[in-house]
Amino acid sequence: MLPDDFSVLPSEPEMPPVLLPELGREPETPAEPALELPAPESSLTEETVATPVEDSPPPAEASLQRLTAIALADLEARQAALLASIEKLERRRDRIQQEIRSSFAGKSQEIAVRVQSFKDYLVGSLQDLAASAEQLDLVPPQPIAAPEIIAPPPASVEAKAPLRPGFADPEFAPEAELIEQELNRYRQSPDYYGQPWVLRRTFEAVHEEPVREWFFTMGGRGALRSFGSRQQNVLIASAVISVLNHLYGERLVPLILASTPERLGEWRRGLQDCLGLSREDFGPNQGITLFEFADALVQKAERIEERGDLPLIVIDDGEDSVSLPLLQFPLWLAFAPDPRQPSYDLF
């Protein structure tokens, strides 16, 4: 039931007036006040935890440092060893290069001597060959038109008596006296500008003694000890050739035996220097003849004896052995190497 008196009803609250926005304007939004929140207490704790505390390194890092130090020390030791090895190898390289340079100079000089000796020998042989070719009669004989009366040949010239000198025999006393005079003249008053086939080099007592022994003790057939150099041996042989040339003249034919062209080249130059000879004094048919093989020398010496001349065989000290047929001739001179001295021969 409703009450009769409405005054008893409560009154409605009054609403504030609402202002409508004008047309074309946006409603203003009231600014919200900024709320300031207090900083949480956990942030201070996190910053405190995040800050590292300086303390001793962990065991893993210490082990790594020790391994690094050990590896570094090992590498430094290896580096020092390698540097020492490199320095040693460099010194060895320098020493080897120095030896190569020094040995190369010596070898170059040796090769030059060999080449020059062979050149001299080859040039001399070609000249001898050309001279022999010029002596050949290459013009064919002209036909004889009519037979002619041939005069009887003249009486044959008496063949030369073969020479068999024996200077140690009493019957050769005059020859021995001449040999003494020649040797004294070579030693006391050498003639450096004398005639060819006469010794023109210094001849001392040390050289005279073996020559005198070969003439008067060995009788012109024997071996003398080498003087240690081919030049000294050539001087001894030159003195012998000079004396025999004074005794027998052109009937003397020296024959030189050496097994290499280089040695023959040295003999040629030495004889030219000691006896004042020229290229024309060396050849197969005149003067001094050079041989590399004993068989060819034996054949040449036999032909020389057949025509009545006197062969003189000179054997170089580089020959390992002496062929027995060489010992049948009346004059031979061999130089035997001295076992007390090293060999000077490079060939």
Short mmCIF file of C-alpha atoms in Angstrom, two decimals:
data_model
loop_
_atom_site.label_atom_id
_atom_site.label_comp_id
_atom_site.label_asym_id
_atom_site.label_seq_id
_atom_site.Cartn_x
_atom_site.Cartn_y
_atom_site.Cartn_z
CA MET A 1 0.00 0.00 0.00
CA LEU A 2 1.24 3.32 -0.93
CA PRO A 3 1.28 5.97 1.65
CA ASP A 4 -0.94 8.72 1.24
CA ASP A 5 1.52 11.35 1.97
CA PHE A 6 4.21 11.58 -0.70
CA SER A 7 6.25 13.95 1.25
CA VAL A 8 7.57 11.21 3.21
CA LEU A 9 9.38 9.86 0.06
CA PRO A 10 13.00 10.75 -0.12
CA SER A 11 14.02 13.29 -2.58
CA GLU A 12 16.32 12.43 -5.49
CA PRO A 13 19.75 13.86 -5.40
CA GLU A 14 20.49 16.79 -7.61
CA MET A 15 22.68 16.10 -10.64
CA PRO A 16 25.12 18.71 -11.68
CA PRO A 17 24.43 20.37 -14.92
CA VAL A 18 26.04 18.69 -17.93
CA LEU A 19 27.63 20.98 -20.36
CA LEU A 20 27.28 19.76 -23.87
CA PRO A 21 30.12 20.33 -26.15
CA GLU A 22 29.79 22.81 -28.76
CA LEU A 23 29.71 21.72 -32.31
CA GLY A 24 33.17 21.41 -33.92
CA ARG A 25 35.05 21.11 -30.63
CA GLU A 26 36.46 17.96 -29.17
CA PRO A 27 35.76 17.28 -25.59
CA GLU A 28 38.65 18.06 -23.34
CA THR A 29 40.03 15.08 -21.56
CA PRO A 30 41.16 15.88 -18.11
CA ALA A 31 44.87 15.17 -17.58
CA GLU A 32 45.48 12.25 -15.41
CA PRO A 33 47.92 12.94 -12.63
CA ALA A 34 51.18 10.97 -12.83
CA LEU A 35 51.44 8.32 -10.25
CA GLU A 36 54.85 8.04 -8.58
CA LEU A 37 55.53 4.46 -7.61
CA PRO A 38 58.09 3.79 -4.99
CA ALA A 39 61.25 1.92 -6.14
CA PRO A 40 61.07 -1.71 -5.23
CA GLU A 41 63.38 -2.90 -2.61
CA SER A 42 64.54 -5.84 -4.77
CA SER A 43 66.49 -3.52 -7.17
CA LEU A 44 69.05 -2.69 -4.53
CA THR A 45 69.59 -6.36 -3.87
CA GLU A 46 70.07 -7.17 -7.57
CA GLU A 47 72.64 -4.37 -8.03
CA THR A 48 74.48 -5.60 -5.03
CA VAL A 49 74.54 -9.15 -6.40
CA ALA A 50 75.55 -8.06 -9.96
CA THR A 51 78.63 -6.16 -8.74
CA PRO A 52 81.57 -8.70 -8.90
CA VAL A 53 83.55 -9.13 -5.79
CA GLU A 54 87.34 -8.95 -6.46
CA ASP A 55 88.78 -12.17 -5.19
CA SER A 56 91.31 -14.90 -6.26
CA PRO A 57 90.80 -16.40 -9.80
CA PRO A 58 89.08 -19.72 -10.08
CA PRO A 59 91.22 -22.92 -10.31
CA ALA A 60 90.51 -23.41 -14.07
CA GLU A 61 91.89 -19.97 -14.95
CA ALA A 62 95.02 -20.58 -12.84
CA SER A 63 95.64 -23.92 -14.60
CA LEU A 64 95.26 -22.23 -17.99
CA GLN A 65 97.82 -19.59 -17.03
CA ARG A 66 100.30 -22.25 -15.93
CA LEU A 67 99.87 -24.20 -19.19
CA THR A 68 100.34 -21.01 -21.18
CA ALA A 69 103.56 -20.21 -19.32
CA ILE A 70 104.90 -23.76 -19.86
CA ALA A 71 104.04 -23.67 -23.59
CA LEU A 72 105.68 -20.25 -23.95
CA ALA A 73 108.87 -21.47 -22.26
CA ASP A 74 108.95 -24.54 -24.55
CA LEU A 75 108.53 -22.36 -27.64
CA GLU A 76 111.32 -20.04 -26.49
CA ALA A 77 113.64 -23.03 -25.96
CA ARG A 78 112.81 -24.35 -29.43
CA GLN A 79 113.41 -20.91 -30.93
CA ALA A 80 116.83 -20.69 -29.27
CA ALA A 81 117.73 -24.19 -30.56
CA LEU A 82 116.59 -23.31 -34.08
CA LEU A 83 118.59 -20.08 -34.05
CA ALA A 84 121.70 -21.99 -32.93
CA SER A 85 121.16 -24.57 -35.70
CA ILE A 86 120.69 -21.83 -38.30
CA GLU A 87 123.86 -20.08 -37.19
CA LYS A 88 125.80 -23.36 -37.35
CA LEU A 89 124.47 -24.14 -40.84
CA GLU A 90 125.34 -20.62 -42.03
CA ARG A 91 128.91 -21.03 -40.81
CA ARG A 92 129.12 -24.39 -42.55
CA ARG A 93 127.70 -22.86 -45.74
CA ASP A 94 130.31 -20.10 -45.69
CA ARG A 95 133.11 -22.63 -45.15
CA ILE A 96 131.89 -24.83 -48.01
CA GLN A 97 131.60 -21.83 -50.34
CA GLN A 98 135.13 -20.77 -49.46
CA GLU A 99 136.43 -24.29 -50.16
CA ILE A 100 134.55 -24.38 -53.45
CA ARG A 101 136.01 -21.05 -54.49
CA SER A 102 139.52 -22.05 -53.58
CA SER A 103 139.26 -25.51 -55.13
CA PHE A 104 137.61 -24.12 -58.24
CA ALA A 105 140.53 -21.74 -58.77
CA GLY A 106 142.99 -24.62 -58.47
CA LYS A 107 140.97 -26.82 -60.80
CA SER A 108 140.66 -24.01 -63.31
CA GLN A 109 144.43 -23.57 -63.36
CA GLU A 110 144.93 -27.31 -63.73
CA ILE A 111 142.44 -27.51 -66.60
CA ALA A 112 144.09 -24.53 -68.29
CA VAL A 113 147.49 -26.24 -68.07
CA ARG A 114 146.07 -29.45 -69.54
CA VAL A 115 144.33 -27.65 -72.37
CA GLN A 116 147.43 -25.61 -73.23
CA SER A 117 149.67 -28.70 -73.18
CA PHE A 118 147.31 -30.64 -75.41
CA LYS A 119 147.01 -27.64 -77.73
CA ASP A 120 150.79 -27.41 -78.08
CA TYR A 121 151.05 -31.12 -78.73
CA LEU A 122 148.23 -31.06 -81.28
CA VAL A 123 149.63 -28.04 -83.12
CA GLY A 124 153.07 -29.67 -83.29
CA SER A 125 151.61 -32.94 -84.55
CA LEU A 126 149.62 -31.14 -87.26
CA GLN A 127 152.71 -29.25 -88.35
CA ASP A 128 154.67 -32.49 -88.54
CA LEU A 129 151.87 -34.07 -90.55
CA ALA A 130 151.80 -31.12 -92.96
CA ALA A 131 155.56 -31.28 -93.38
CA SER A 132 155.37 -35.02 -94.11
CA ALA A 133 152.57 -34.44 -96.63
CA GLU A 134 154.65 -31.82 -98.44
CA GLN A 135 157.46 -34.33 -98.87
CA LEU A 136 155.19 -36.82 -100.63
CA ASP A 137 155.47 -36.97 -104.42
CA LEU A 138 151.83 -36.67 -105.46
CA VAL A 139 152.55 -35.80 -109.14
CA PRO A 140 151.98 -38.85 -111.40
CA PRO A 141 155.08 -39.92 -113.35
CA GLN A 142 155.28 -38.77 -116.96
CA PRO A 143 155.19 -41.54 -119.57
CA ILE A 144 158.55 -42.32 -121.14
CA ALA A 145 158.48 -41.64 -124.85
CA ALA A 146 161.37 -43.88 -125.78
CA PRO A 147 163.51 -46.28 -123.85
CA GLU A 148 166.72 -44.79 -122.66
CA ILE A 149 169.92 -46.48 -121.80
CA ILE A 150 170.16 -46.53 -118.07
CA ALA A 151 173.63 -46.00 -116.76
CA PRO A 152 174.84 -48.52 -114.23
CA PRO A 153 174.18 -47.41 -110.69
CA PRO A 154 177.16 -46.02 -108.83
CA ALA A 155 178.83 -48.11 -106.24
CA SER A 156 176.70 -48.28 -103.15
CA VAL A 157 177.86 -46.21 -100.28
CA GLU A 158 179.29 -48.30 -97.52
CA ALA A 159 176.72 -48.84 -94.80
CA LYS A 160 177.39 -47.11 -91.53
CA ALA A 161 178.77 -49.27 -88.80
CA PRO A 162 176.31 -49.59 -85.92
CA LEU A 163 177.26 -47.62 -82.85
CA ARG A 164 177.54 -49.47 -79.56
CA PRO A 165 178.97 -46.97 -77.08
CA GLY A 166 180.14 -48.17 -73.70
CA PHE A 167 181.36 -45.18 -71.79
CA ALA A 168 182.46 -47.25 -68.81
CA ASP A 169 184.85 -49.33 -70.96
CA PRO A 170 188.55 -48.38 -71.11
CA GLU A 171 188.46 -48.18 -74.91
CA PHE A 172 186.13 -45.18 -74.65
CA ALA A 173 188.65 -43.13 -72.67
CA PRO A 174 188.77 -40.30 -75.27
CA GLU A 175 185.00 -40.00 -75.23
CA ALA A 176 185.03 -40.01 -71.43
CA GLU A 177 187.46 -37.11 -71.42
CA LEU A 178 185.24 -35.12 -73.77
CA ILE A 179 182.22 -35.84 -71.56
CA GLU A 180 184.13 -34.54 -68.52
CA GLN A 181 185.02 -31.34 -70.35
CA GLU A 182 181.44 -30.74 -71.49
CA LEU A 183 179.98 -31.28 -68.02
CA ASN A 184 182.52 -28.93 -66.44
CA ARG A 185 181.75 -26.28 -69.05
CA TYR A 186 177.99 -26.58 -68.45
CA ARG A 187 178.48 -26.11 -64.72
CA GLN A 188 181.19 -23.45 -64.64
CA SER A 189 180.42 -21.27 -67.67
CA PRO A 190 176.92 -21.88 -69.03
CA ASP A 191 176.12 -20.29 -72.38
CA TYR A 192 172.53 -19.03 -72.26
CA TYR A 193 172.60 -17.90 -75.90
CA GLY A 194 174.58 -20.74 -77.43
CA GLN A 195 173.94 -22.78 -80.54
CA PRO A 196 170.96 -25.16 -80.77
CA TRP A 197 171.43 -28.61 -79.25
CA VAL A 198 173.79 -27.15 -76.64
CA LEU A 199 172.65 -26.87 -73.02
CA ARG A 200 171.78 -23.25 -72.23
CA ARG A 201 170.45 -23.48 -68.69
CA THR A 202 172.02 -23.35 -65.22
CA PHE A 203 173.68 -26.70 -64.51
CA GLU A 204 174.74 -27.26 -60.93
CA ALA A 205 176.62 -30.01 -59.10
CA VAL A 206 173.35 -31.65 -58.02
CA HIS A 207 172.52 -32.09 -61.71
CA GLU A 208 176.02 -33.10 -62.77
CA GLU A 209 176.28 -36.01 -60.35
CA PRO A 210 173.43 -38.15 -61.81
CA VAL A 211 174.55 -37.39 -65.38
CA ARG A 212 178.12 -38.49 -64.55
CA GLU A 213 176.74 -41.64 -62.89
CA TRP A 214 174.65 -42.48 -65.94
CA PHE A 215 177.62 -42.12 -68.30
CA PHE A 216 180.49 -43.70 -66.35
CA THR A 217 178.79 -46.08 -63.88
CA MET A 218 175.80 -47.30 -65.89
CA GLY A 219 177.52 -47.06 -69.27
CA GLY A 220 174.67 -45.10 -70.83
CA ARG A 221 171.99 -47.65 -69.92
CA GLY A 222 170.08 -47.24 -66.66
CA ALA A 223 167.47 -45.51 -64.54
CA LEU A 224 167.91 -42.36 -62.46
CA ARG A 225 165.77 -41.29 -59.55
CA SER A 226 163.33 -38.54 -60.47
CA PHE A 227 164.05 -35.06 -59.17
CA GLY A 228 160.41 -34.56 -58.16
CA SER A 229 159.44 -32.35 -61.10
CA ARG A 230 159.33 -32.93 -64.82
CA GLN A 231 161.25 -29.69 -65.50
CA GLN A 232 164.26 -30.98 -63.52
CA ASN A 233 164.10 -34.34 -65.32
CA VAL A 234 164.02 -32.53 -68.67
CA LEU A 235 167.14 -30.58 -67.63
CA ILE A 236 169.03 -33.84 -66.88
CA ALA A 237 167.91 -35.38 -70.20
CA SER A 238 168.88 -32.17 -72.04
CA ALA A 239 172.41 -32.35 -70.61
CA VAL A 240 172.72 -35.97 -71.78
CA ILE A 241 171.40 -35.10 -75.25
CA SER A 242 173.76 -32.12 -75.49
CA VAL A 243 176.82 -34.24 -74.61
CA LEU A 244 175.88 -37.05 -77.00
CA ASN A 245 175.15 -34.57 -79.77
CA HIS A 246 178.65 -33.17 -79.28
CA LEU A 247 180.05 -36.71 -79.68
CA TYR A 248 177.89 -38.13 -82.49
CA GLY A 249 176.24 -35.15 -84.17
CA GLU A 250 173.31 -35.90 -86.44
CA ARG A 251 173.66 -39.64 -85.95
CA LEU A 252 172.07 -39.22 -82.54
CA VAL A 253 168.25 -39.54 -82.60
CA PRO A 254 166.51 -38.88 -79.22
CA LEU A 255 163.21 -40.70 -78.67
CA ILE A 256 160.94 -39.56 -75.80
CA LEU A 257 158.32 -41.91 -74.30
CA ALA A 258 155.42 -40.47 -72.25
CA SER A 259 151.94 -41.98 -72.18
CA THR A 260 149.82 -38.79 -72.34
CA PRO A 261 149.75 -35.76 -74.66
CA GLU A 262 150.07 -33.43 -71.68
CA ARG A 263 153.36 -35.00 -70.61
CA LEU A 264 154.67 -34.95 -74.17
CA GLY A 265 153.75 -31.26 -74.37
CA GLU A 266 155.81 -30.57 -71.25
CA TRP A 267 158.76 -32.50 -72.68
CA ARG A 268 158.55 -30.57 -75.95
CA ARG A 269 158.50 -27.18 -74.23
CA GLY A 270 161.25 -28.18 -71.78
CA LEU A 271 163.60 -29.44 -74.50
CA GLN A 272 162.97 -26.35 -76.59
CA ASP A 273 163.84 -24.16 -73.61
CA CYS A 274 166.93 -26.10 -72.47
CA LEU A 275 168.45 -26.82 -75.90
CA GLY A 276 167.25 -23.80 -77.90
CA LEU A 277 165.23 -25.92 -80.33
CA SER A 278 162.32 -24.98 -82.57
CA ARG A 279 159.27 -26.77 -83.94
CA GLU A 280 161.27 -28.03 -86.91
CA ASP A 281 163.52 -30.02 -84.56
CA PHE A 282 160.62 -32.29 -83.60
CA GLY A 283 159.30 -34.71 -86.19
CA PRO A 284 158.99 -38.35 -87.21
CA ASN A 285 161.94 -38.17 -89.63
CA GLN A 286 164.34 -35.75 -87.99
CA GLY A 287 165.38 -34.36 -84.65
CA ILE A 288 163.53 -35.48 -81.53
CA THR A 289 160.53 -37.80 -81.83
CA LEU A 290 157.78 -38.07 -79.19
CA PHE A 291 155.91 -41.32 -78.54
CA GLU A 292 152.90 -42.31 -76.44
CA PHE A 293 153.30 -46.07 -76.95
CA ALA A 294 156.37 -48.23 -76.42
CA ASP A 295 155.69 -50.51 -79.41
CA ALA A 296 155.87 -47.65 -81.89
CA LEU A 297 159.08 -46.40 -80.26
CA VAL A 298 160.70 -49.84 -80.52
CA GLN A 299 159.91 -50.03 -84.24
CA LYS A 300 161.34 -46.55 -84.79
CA ALA A 301 164.53 -47.38 -82.86
CA GLU A 302 165.05 -50.56 -84.88
CA ARG A 303 164.82 -48.62 -88.15
CA ILE A 304 167.29 -46.05 -86.79
CA GLU A 305 169.79 -48.79 -85.99
CA GLU A 306 169.29 -50.38 -89.41
CA ARG A 307 170.48 -47.22 -91.13
CA GLY A 308 173.48 -46.96 -88.79
CA ASP A 309 172.35 -44.17 -86.47
CA LEU A 310 172.19 -44.12 -82.67
CA PRO A 311 168.81 -43.98 -80.88
CA LEU A 312 168.62 -42.50 -77.39
CA ILE A 313 165.50 -43.58 -75.50
CA VAL A 314 164.27 -41.33 -72.66
CA ILE A 315 161.42 -42.70 -70.51
CA ASP A 316 159.23 -40.35 -68.45
CA ASP A 317 158.81 -41.08 -64.73
CA GLY A 318 155.02 -41.31 -65.20
CA GLU A 319 155.34 -44.72 -66.87
CA ASP A 320 154.18 -47.52 -64.57
CA SER A 321 156.37 -50.14 -66.23
CA VAL A 322 159.16 -50.39 -68.81
CA SER A 323 158.72 -52.61 -71.83
CA LEU A 324 161.49 -55.21 -72.12
CA PRO A 325 162.18 -54.56 -75.84
CA LEU A 326 163.28 -51.04 -74.91
CA LEU A 327 166.21 -52.44 -72.92
CA GLN A 328 167.88 -54.02 -75.96
CA PHE A 329 169.13 -50.71 -77.32
CA PRO A 330 172.56 -49.29 -76.42
CA LEU A 331 171.38 -46.00 -74.92
CA TRP A 332 168.32 -45.60 -72.70
CA LEU A 333 167.59 -43.33 -69.76
CA ALA A 334 164.59 -43.92 -67.51
CA PHE A 335 163.41 -41.69 -64.67
CA ALA A 336 162.09 -43.67 -61.72
CA PRO A 337 159.63 -41.93 -59.32
CA ASP A 338 160.99 -41.26 -55.85
CA PRO A 339 158.85 -43.14 -53.28
CA ARG A 340 159.84 -40.62 -50.60
CA GLN A 341 158.20 -37.74 -52.45
CA PRO A 342 154.51 -37.36 -53.43
CA SER A 343 153.71 -37.52 -57.10
CA TYR A 344 153.65 -34.13 -58.80
CA ASP A 345 151.86 -35.48 -61.86
CA LEU A 346 148.20 -34.34 -62.13
CA PHE A 347 147.41 -36.25 -65.30
#
